[in-house]
Coordinates of C-alpha atoms and ligand atoms in Angstrom, one line a residue:
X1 CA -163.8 9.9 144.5
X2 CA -165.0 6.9 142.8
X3 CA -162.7 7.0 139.5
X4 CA -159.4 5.9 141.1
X5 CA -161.0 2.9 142.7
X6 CA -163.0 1.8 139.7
X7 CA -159.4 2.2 137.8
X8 CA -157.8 -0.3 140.2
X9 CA -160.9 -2.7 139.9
X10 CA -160.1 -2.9 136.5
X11 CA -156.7 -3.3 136.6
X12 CA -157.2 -6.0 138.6
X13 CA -159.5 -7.4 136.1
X14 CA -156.6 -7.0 133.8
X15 CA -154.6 -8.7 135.8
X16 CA -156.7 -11.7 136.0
X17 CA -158.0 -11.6 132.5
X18 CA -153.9 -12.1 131.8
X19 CA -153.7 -14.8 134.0
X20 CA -156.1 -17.1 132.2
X21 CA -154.6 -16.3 128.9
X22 CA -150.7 -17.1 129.9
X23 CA -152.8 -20.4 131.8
X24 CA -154.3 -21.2 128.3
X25 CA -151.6 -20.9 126.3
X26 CA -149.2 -22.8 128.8
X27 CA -151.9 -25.5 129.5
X28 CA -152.8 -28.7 127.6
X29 CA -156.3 -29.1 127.0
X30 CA -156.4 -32.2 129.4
X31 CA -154.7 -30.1 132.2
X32 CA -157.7 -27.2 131.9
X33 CA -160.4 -30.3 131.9
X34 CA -159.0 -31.2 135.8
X35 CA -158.7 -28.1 136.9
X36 CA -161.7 -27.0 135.9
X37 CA -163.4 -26.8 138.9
X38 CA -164.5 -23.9 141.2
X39 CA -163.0 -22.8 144.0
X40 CA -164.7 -22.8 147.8
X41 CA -162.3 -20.9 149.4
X42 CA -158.7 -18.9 149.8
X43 CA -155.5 -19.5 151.4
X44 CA -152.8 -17.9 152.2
X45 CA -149.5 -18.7 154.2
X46 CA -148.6 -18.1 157.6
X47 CA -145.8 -17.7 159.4
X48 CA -143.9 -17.6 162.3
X49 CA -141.8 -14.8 163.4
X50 CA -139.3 -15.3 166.0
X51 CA -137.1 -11.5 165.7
X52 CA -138.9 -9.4 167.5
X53 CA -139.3 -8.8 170.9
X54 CA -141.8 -11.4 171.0
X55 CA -143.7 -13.9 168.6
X56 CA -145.4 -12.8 165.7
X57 CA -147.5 -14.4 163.0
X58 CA -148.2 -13.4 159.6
X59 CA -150.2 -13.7 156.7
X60 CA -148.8 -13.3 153.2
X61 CA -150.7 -11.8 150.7
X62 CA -150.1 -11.1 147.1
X63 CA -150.1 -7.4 146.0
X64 CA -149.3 -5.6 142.5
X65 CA -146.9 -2.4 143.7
X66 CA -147.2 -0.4 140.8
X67 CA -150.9 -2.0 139.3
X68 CA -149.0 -3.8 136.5
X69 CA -149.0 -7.4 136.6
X70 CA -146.1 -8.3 138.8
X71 CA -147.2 -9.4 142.3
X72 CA -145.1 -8.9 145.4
X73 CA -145.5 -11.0 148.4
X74 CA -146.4 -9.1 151.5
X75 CA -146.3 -10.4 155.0
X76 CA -149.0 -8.8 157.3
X77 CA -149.3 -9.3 161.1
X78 CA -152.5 -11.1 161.8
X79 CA -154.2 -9.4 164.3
X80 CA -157.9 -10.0 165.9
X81 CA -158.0 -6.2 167.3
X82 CA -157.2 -3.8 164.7
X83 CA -160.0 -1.8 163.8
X84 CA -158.7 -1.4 159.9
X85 CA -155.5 -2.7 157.8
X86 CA -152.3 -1.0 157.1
X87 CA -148.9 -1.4 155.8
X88 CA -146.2 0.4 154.1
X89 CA -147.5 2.2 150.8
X90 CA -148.1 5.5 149.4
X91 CA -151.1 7.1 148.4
X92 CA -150.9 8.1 144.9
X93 CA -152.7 10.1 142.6
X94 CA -151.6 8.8 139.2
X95 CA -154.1 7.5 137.1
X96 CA -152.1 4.4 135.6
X97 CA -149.9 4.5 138.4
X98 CA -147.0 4.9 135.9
X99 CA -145.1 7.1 138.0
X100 CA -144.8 4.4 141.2
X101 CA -141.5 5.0 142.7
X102 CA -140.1 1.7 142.9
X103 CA -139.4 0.2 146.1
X104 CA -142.9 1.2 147.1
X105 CA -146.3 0.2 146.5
X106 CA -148.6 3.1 145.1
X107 CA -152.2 3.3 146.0
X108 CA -155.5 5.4 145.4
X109 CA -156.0 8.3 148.1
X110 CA -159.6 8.2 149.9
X111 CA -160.2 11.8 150.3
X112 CA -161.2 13.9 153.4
X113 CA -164.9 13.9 151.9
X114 CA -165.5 10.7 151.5
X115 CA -167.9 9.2 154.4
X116 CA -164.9 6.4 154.9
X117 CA -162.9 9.2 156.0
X118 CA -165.1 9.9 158.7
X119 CA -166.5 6.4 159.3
X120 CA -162.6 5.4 159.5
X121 CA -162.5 8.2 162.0
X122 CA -165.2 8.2 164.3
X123 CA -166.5 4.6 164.2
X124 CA -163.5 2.3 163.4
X125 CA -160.4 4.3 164.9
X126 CA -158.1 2.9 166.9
X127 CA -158.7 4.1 170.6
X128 CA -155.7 5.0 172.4
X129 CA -154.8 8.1 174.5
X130 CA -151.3 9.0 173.2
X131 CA -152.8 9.1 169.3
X132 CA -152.5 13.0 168.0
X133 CA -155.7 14.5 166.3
X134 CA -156.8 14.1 163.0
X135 CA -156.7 16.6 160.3
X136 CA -157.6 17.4 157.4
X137 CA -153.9 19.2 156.2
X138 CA -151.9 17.2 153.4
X139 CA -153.0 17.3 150.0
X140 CA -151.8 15.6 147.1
X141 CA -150.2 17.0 143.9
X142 CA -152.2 16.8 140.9
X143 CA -155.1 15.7 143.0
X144 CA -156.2 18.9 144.9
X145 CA -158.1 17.3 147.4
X146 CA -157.1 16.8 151.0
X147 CA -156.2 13.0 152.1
X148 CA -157.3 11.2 154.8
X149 CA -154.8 11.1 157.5
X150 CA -155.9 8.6 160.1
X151 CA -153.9 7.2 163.4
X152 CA -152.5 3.3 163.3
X153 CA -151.3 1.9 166.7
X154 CA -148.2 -0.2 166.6
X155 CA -149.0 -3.8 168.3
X156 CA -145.6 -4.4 169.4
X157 CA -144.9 -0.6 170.9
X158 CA -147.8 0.7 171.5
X159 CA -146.7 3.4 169.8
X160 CA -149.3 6.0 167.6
X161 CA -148.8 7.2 164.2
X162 CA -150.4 8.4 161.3
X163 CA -151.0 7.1 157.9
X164 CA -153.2 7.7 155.2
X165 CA -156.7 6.0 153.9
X166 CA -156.4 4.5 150.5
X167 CA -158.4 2.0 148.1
X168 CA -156.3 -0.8 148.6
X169 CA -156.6 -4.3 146.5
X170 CA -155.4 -7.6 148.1
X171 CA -155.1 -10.8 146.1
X172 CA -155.2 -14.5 147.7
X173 CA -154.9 -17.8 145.9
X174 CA -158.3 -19.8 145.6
X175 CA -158.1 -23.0 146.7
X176 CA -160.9 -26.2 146.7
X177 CA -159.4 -26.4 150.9
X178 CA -156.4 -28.8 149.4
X179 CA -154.4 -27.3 146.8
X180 CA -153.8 -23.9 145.7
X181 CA -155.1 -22.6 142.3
X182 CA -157.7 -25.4 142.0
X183 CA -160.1 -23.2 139.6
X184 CA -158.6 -22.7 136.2
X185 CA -160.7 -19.6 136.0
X186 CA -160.2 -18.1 139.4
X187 CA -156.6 -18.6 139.8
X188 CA -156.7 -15.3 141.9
X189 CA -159.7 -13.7 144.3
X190 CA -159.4 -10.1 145.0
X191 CA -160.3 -8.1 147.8
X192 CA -160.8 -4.2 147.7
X193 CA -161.2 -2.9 151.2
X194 CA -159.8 0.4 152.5
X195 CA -156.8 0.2 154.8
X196 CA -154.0 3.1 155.6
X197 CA -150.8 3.3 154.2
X198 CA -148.0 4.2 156.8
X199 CA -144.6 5.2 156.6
X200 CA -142.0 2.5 157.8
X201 CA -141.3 4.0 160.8
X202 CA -144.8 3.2 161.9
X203 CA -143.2 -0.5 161.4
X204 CA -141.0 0.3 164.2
X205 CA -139.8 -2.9 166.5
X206 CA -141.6 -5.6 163.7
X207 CA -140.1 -8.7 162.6
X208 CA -137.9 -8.8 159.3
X209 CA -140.3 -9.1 156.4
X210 CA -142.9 -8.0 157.5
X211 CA -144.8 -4.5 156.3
X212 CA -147.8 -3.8 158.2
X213 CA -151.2 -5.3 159.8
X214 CA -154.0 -7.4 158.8
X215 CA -157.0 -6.9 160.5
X216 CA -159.1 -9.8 160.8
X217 CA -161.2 -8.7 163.6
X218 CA -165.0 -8.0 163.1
X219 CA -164.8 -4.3 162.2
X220 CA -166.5 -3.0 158.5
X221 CA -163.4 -2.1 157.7
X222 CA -161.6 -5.8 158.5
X223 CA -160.9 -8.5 155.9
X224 CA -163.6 -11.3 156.8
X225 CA -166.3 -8.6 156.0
X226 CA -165.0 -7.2 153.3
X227 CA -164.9 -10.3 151.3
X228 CA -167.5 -11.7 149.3
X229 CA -170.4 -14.4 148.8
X230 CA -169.4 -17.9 150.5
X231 CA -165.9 -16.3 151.5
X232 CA -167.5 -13.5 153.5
X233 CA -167.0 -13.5 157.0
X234 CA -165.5 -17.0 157.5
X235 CA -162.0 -17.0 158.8
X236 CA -159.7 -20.3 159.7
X237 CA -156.9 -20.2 160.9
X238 CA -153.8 -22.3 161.5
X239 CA -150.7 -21.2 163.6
X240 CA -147.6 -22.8 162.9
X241 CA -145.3 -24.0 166.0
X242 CA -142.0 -23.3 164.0
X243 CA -140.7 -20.6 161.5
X244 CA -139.5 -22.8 159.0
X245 CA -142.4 -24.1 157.8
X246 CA -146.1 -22.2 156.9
X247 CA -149.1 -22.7 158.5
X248 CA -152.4 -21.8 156.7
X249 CA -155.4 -19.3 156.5
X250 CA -158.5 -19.6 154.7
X251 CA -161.6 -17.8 153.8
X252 CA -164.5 -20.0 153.1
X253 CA -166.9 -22.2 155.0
X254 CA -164.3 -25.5 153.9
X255 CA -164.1 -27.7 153.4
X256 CA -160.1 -27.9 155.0
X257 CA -157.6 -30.8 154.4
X258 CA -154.6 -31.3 156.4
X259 CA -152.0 -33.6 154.7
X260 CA -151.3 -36.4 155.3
X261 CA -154.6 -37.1 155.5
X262 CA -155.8 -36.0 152.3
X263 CA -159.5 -37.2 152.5
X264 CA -160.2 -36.3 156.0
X265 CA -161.9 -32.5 156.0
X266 CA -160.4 -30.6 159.4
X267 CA -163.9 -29.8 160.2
X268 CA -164.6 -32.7 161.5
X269 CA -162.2 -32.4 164.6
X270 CA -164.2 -29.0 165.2
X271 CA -166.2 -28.3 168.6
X272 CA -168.1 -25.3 168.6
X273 CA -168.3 -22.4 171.1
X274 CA -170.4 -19.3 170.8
X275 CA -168.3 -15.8 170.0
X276 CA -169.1 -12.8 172.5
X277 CA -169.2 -9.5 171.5
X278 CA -167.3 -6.9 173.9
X279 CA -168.2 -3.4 174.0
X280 CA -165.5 -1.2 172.2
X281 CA -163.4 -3.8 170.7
X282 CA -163.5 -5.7 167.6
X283 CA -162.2 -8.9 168.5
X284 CA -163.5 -12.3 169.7
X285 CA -164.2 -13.4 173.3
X286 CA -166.0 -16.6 174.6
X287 CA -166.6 -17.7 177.4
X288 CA -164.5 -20.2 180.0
X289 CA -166.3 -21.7 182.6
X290 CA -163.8 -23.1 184.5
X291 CA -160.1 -24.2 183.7
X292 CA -160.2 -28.4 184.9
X293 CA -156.1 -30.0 185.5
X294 CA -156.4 -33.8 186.5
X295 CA -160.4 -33.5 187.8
X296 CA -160.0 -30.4 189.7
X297 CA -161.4 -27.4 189.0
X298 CA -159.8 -23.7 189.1
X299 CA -162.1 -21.0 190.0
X300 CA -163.0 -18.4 188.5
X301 CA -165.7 -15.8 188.6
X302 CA -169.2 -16.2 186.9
X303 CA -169.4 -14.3 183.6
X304 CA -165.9 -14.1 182.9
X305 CA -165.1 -13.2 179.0
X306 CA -161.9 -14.7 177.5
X307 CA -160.2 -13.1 175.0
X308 CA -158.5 -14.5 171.9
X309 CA -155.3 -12.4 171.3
X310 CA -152.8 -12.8 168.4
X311 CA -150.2 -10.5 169.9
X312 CA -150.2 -11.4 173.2
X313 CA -147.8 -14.6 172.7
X314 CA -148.5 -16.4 176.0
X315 CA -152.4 -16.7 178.1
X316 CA -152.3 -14.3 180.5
X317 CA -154.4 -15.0 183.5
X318 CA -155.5 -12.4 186.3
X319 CA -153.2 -13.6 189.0
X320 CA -156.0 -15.2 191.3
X321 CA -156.8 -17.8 188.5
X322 CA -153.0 -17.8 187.6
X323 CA -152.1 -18.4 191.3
X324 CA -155.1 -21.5 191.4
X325 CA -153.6 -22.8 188.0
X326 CA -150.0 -22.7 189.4
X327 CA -150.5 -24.6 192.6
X328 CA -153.1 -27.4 190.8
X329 CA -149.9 -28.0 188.1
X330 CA -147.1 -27.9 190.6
X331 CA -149.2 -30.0 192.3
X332 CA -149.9 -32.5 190.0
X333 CA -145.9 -32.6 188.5
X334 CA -144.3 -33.3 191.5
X335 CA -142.2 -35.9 190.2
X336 CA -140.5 -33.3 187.7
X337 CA -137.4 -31.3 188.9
X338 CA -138.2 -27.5 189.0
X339 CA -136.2 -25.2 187.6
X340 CA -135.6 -21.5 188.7
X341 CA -138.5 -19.6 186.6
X342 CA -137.6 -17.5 183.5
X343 CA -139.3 -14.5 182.9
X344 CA -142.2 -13.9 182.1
X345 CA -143.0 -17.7 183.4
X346 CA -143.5 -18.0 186.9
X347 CA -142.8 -22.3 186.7
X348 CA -140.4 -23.9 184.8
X349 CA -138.9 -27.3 185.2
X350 CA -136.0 -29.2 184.8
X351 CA -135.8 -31.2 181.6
X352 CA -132.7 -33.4 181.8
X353 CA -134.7 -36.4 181.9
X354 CA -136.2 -36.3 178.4
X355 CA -139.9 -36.3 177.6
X356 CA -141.2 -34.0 179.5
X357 CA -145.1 -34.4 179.9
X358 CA -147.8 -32.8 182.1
X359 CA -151.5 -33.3 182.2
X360 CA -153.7 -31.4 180.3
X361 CA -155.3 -27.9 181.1
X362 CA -158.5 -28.0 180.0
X363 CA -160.3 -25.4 179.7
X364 CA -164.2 -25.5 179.7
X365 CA -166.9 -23.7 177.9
X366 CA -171.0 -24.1 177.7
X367 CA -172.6 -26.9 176.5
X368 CA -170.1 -28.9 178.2
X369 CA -167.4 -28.4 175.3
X370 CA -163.8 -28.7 175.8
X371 CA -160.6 -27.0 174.5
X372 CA -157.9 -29.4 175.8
X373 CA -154.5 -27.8 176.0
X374 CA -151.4 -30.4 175.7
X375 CA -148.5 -30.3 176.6
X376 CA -147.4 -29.1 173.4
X377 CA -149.0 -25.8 174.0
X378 CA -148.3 -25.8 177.6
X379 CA -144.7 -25.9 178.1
X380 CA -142.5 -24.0 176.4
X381 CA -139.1 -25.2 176.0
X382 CA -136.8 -22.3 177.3
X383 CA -133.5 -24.1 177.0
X384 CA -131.7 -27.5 176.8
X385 CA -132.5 -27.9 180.0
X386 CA -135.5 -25.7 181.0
X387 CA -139.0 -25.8 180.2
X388 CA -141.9 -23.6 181.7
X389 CA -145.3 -23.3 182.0
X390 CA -146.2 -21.2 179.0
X391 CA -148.9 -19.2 181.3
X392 CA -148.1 -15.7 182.6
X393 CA -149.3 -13.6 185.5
X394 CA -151.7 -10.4 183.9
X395 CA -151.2 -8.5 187.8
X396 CA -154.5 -8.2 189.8
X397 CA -156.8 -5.9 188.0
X398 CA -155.7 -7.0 184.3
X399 CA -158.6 -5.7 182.2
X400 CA -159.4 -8.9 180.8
X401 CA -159.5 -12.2 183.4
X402 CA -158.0 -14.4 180.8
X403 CA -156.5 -13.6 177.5
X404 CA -155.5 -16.6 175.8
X405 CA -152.4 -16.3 173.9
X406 CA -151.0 -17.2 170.4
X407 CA -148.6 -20.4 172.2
X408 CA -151.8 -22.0 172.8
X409 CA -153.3 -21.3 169.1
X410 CA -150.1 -23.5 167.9
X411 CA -150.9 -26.5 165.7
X412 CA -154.6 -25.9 167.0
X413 CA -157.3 -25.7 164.0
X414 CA -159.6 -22.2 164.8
X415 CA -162.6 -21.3 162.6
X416 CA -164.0 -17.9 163.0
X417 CA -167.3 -17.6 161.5
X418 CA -168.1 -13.7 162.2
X419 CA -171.6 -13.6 160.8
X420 CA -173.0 -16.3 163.0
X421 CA -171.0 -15.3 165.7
X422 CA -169.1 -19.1 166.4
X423 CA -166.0 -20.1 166.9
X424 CA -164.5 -23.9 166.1
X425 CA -161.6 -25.3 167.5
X426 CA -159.8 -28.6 167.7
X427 CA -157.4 -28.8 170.4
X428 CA -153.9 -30.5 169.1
X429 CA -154.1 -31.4 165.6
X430 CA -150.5 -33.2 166.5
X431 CA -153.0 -36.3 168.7
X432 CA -154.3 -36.6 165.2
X433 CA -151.0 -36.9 163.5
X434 CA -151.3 -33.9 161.7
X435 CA -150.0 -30.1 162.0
X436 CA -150.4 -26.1 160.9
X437 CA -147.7 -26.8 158.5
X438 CA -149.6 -29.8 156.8
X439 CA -150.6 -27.7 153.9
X440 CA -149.9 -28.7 150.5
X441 CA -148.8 -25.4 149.3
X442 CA -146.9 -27.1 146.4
X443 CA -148.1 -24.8 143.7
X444 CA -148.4 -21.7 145.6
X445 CA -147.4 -18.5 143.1
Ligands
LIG1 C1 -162.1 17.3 157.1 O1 -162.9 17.6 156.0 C2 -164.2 17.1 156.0 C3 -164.8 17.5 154.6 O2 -164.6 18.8 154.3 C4 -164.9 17.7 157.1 O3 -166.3 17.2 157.2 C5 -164.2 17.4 158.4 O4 -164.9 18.0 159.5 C6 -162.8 17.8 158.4 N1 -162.1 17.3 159.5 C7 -161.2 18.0 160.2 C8 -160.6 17.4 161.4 O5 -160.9 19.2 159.9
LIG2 C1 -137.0 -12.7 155.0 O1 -137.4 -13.2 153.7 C2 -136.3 -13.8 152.9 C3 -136.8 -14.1 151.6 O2 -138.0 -14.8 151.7 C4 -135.7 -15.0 153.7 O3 -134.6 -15.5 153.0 C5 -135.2 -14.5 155.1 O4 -134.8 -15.6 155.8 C6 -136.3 -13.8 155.8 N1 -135.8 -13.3 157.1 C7 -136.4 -13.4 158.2 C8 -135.7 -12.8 159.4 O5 -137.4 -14.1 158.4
LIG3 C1 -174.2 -13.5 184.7 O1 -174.9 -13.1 183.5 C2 -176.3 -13.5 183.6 C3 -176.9 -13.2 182.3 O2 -176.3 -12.1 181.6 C4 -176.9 -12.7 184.8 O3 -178.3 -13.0 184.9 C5 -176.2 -13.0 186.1 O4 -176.7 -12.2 187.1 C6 -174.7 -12.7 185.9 N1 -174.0 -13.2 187.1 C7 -173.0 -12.5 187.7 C8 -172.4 -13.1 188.9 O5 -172.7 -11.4 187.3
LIG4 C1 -174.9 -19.4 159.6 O1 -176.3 -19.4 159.9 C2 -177.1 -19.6 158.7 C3 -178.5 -19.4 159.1 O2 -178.8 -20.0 160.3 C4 -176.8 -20.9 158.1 O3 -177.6 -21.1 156.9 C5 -175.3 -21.1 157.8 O4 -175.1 -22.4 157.3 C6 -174.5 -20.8 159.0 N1 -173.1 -20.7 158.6 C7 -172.2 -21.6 159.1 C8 -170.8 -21.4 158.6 O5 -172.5 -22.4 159.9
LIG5 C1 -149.7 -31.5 146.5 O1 -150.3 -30.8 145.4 C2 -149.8 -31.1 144.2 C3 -150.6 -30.3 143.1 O2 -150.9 -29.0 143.6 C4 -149.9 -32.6 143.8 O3 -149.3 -32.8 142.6 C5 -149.2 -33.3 145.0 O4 -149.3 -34.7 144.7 C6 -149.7 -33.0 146.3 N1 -148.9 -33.6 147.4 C7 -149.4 -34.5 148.2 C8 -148.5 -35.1 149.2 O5 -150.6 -34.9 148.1

């Protein structure tokens, strides 16, 4: 079924083709001379969710909901893990889309005989016991083929459900890494992967505002490869520490400004650390050699992968490293006043003296690089007057030694680069006077 998706390729060429004439008409000459200029990457907002059961992020794409020209602003949970994107839509077979429903956003059907059906299927599923099998059943009226029903697995319940593959089309703002819509010509870059559309009760237990999941992992069926020339396969990412304000994603090698300092490209606070790859999973794992608090070093066992998680909110260590990181920080803090511990923390402290501040957690990685965690992305502030270590215990046998968690991503700088296999980070950007939600976003659409 080629047709439907070259129909939505051009109706995204439309769409752009419309932009630049509303920009002409509504732009002085001198106006298109400065921002004429190409773009070297996208961005995109995200944000902080703090109304579920734990922490979320999200990254907000722009979508058209019926194909016309409108766009609507979707917010996506950013996930490393997921094996494909989906979100709340409805596959469609309607040529020009003018019979959307509103309310919902209408999509091309990928039939049961396309090879994404089965590649979806068979290479890229999400793996998970409780999942139901897939069949070929539902068909589509007017369209007399089958769809392509595939399982989705709910990151915040675990829960399996189904959802349908589609031809989707995702649009992000280009950017030159400081403002948005730097390229007079390119105000808009889209993407045109496959991804699933689910009902809402697959959205079961998410944050307000949000409608479904972005995979970023390194799947073929993920954003970063699905993207194309310089933007391919380059991720960076930015967590902000507080909902009110957005942090920032980009696709693109950079270069990445922070404000205020608006000549200073982010790249440069970058270490670099290779990326692992893990048998059945998509995400991204390095490697920790050892976790270092005030000169002494925790243990823990050769070989050990780390994980980078975006929904697990907190790093979880197996409890024989958590147990050596406990003692070395209670150690270390003894002139703070514990607290009793709040779950899931196992030690919290008393905060009615004010400033509270413990060393730094570093952990290392080959080639004698560092990711130094603060205490901004060490203690959590529970209360007025409570604070914890934001470090839980992942039990004995938890499959992966250390996961680290998206507390610990907070107003840190991460650069995925999924072709060459690195990953850059640059501990606190708030020692360099400078945070996630530095953005300039001013003329975001
Ligand atoms: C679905 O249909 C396709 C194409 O006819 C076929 O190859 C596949 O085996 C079917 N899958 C199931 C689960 O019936
Ligand atoms: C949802 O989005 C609306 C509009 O952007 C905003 O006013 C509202 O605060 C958001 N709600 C939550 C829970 O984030
Ligand atoms: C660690 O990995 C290296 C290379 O893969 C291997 O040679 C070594 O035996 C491993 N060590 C342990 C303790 O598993
Ligand atoms: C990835 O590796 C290629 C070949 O070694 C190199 O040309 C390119 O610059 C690298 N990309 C990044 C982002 O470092
Ligand atoms: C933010 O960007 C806008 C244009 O997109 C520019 O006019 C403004 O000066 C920028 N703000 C700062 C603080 O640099």
């Amino acid at each position: 079924m080629l047709f439907p998706k070259v129909e939505s390729y051009k109706m995204h060429l439309l769409l752009q083709l419309l932009v630049i004439v509303l920009a002409f008409i509504s732009l002085e000459h001198e106006a298109i001379t400065t921002h004429a200029q190409p773009y070297t990457s996208v961005v995109a907002p995200v944000f902080k969710h703090t109304d579920a059961a734990k922490p979320l992020y999200s990254v907000q794409v722009l979508m058209s909901p019926d194909h016309t020209n409108q766009l609507s602003h979707e917010n996506l949970i950013i996930d490393f893990d997921a094996p494909f994107i989906w979100h709340k839509c409805i596959v469609h077979f309607d040529t020009y889309f003018t019979h959307c429903p509103s309310n919902e956003i209408c999509t091309d059907p990928v039939s049961c005989e396309d090879y994404q059906c089965t590649d979806v299927r068979t290479l890229y599923s999400y793996k998970n016991p409780t999942c139901q099998p897939e069949t070929n059943s539902s068909t589509l009226p007017y369209w007399g083929y089958c769809t392509c029903p595939v399982n989705v697995v709910n990151p915040v319940t675990g829960s399996c459900s189904q959802g349908d593959l589609n031809n989707d089309a995702f649009t992000l703002s280009t950017s030159d890494g400081r403002i948005v819509g730097v390229d007079f010509f390119n105000l808009y870059y889209g993407a045109y992967p496959n991804a699933v559309c689910v009902h809402s009760s697959s959205l079961e237990s998410f944050p307000a505002n949000v409608s479904g999941v972005m995979a970023f992992s390194t799947s073929n069926y993920a954003l970063p490869i699905n993207l194309l020339g310089p933007l391919k396969n380059t991720l960076a990412l930015c967590f902000p520490s507080k909902p009110s304000a957005p942090g920032v994603l980009f696709f693109g090698t950079g270069p990445y400004y922070l404000l205020p300092q608006s000549n200073v490209d982010v790249r440069s606070y970058l270490s670099y650390t290779p990326l692992l790859k893990q048998q059945d999973s998509f995400g991204y794992f390095i490697s920790v050699i050892s976790i270092v608090i005030k000169k002494r070093s925790i243990d823990i066992p050769a070989n050990t992968t780390t994980k980078l998680s975006t929904i697990d909110p907190y790093t979880t260590l197996r409890t024989d490293i958590y147990n050596g990181v406990v003692r070395r920080l209670s150690k270390v803090t003894k002139r703070l006043r514990p607290a009793k511990p709040v779950a899931p923390f196992g030690l919290c402290f008393s905060t009615s003296t004010t400033g509270l501040k413990v060393p730094d957690i570093d952990f290392n990685l080959p080639d004698g690089k560092k990711w130094t965690v603060s205490t901004s992305n060490s203690i959590k502030q529970i209360t007025n007057d409570v604070a914890c270590l934001a470090f839980v215990d992942g039990g004995a046998t938890s499959e992966h030694p250390i996961v680290i968690g998206t507390f610990q991503f907070e107003d840190n700088f991460l650069e995925f680069d999924v072709q060459n296999s690195t990953f850059g980070f640059s501990s606190s950007l708030l020692s360099k006077k400078t945070s996630c939600a530095n953005f300039n976003f001013t003329n975001s659409p």
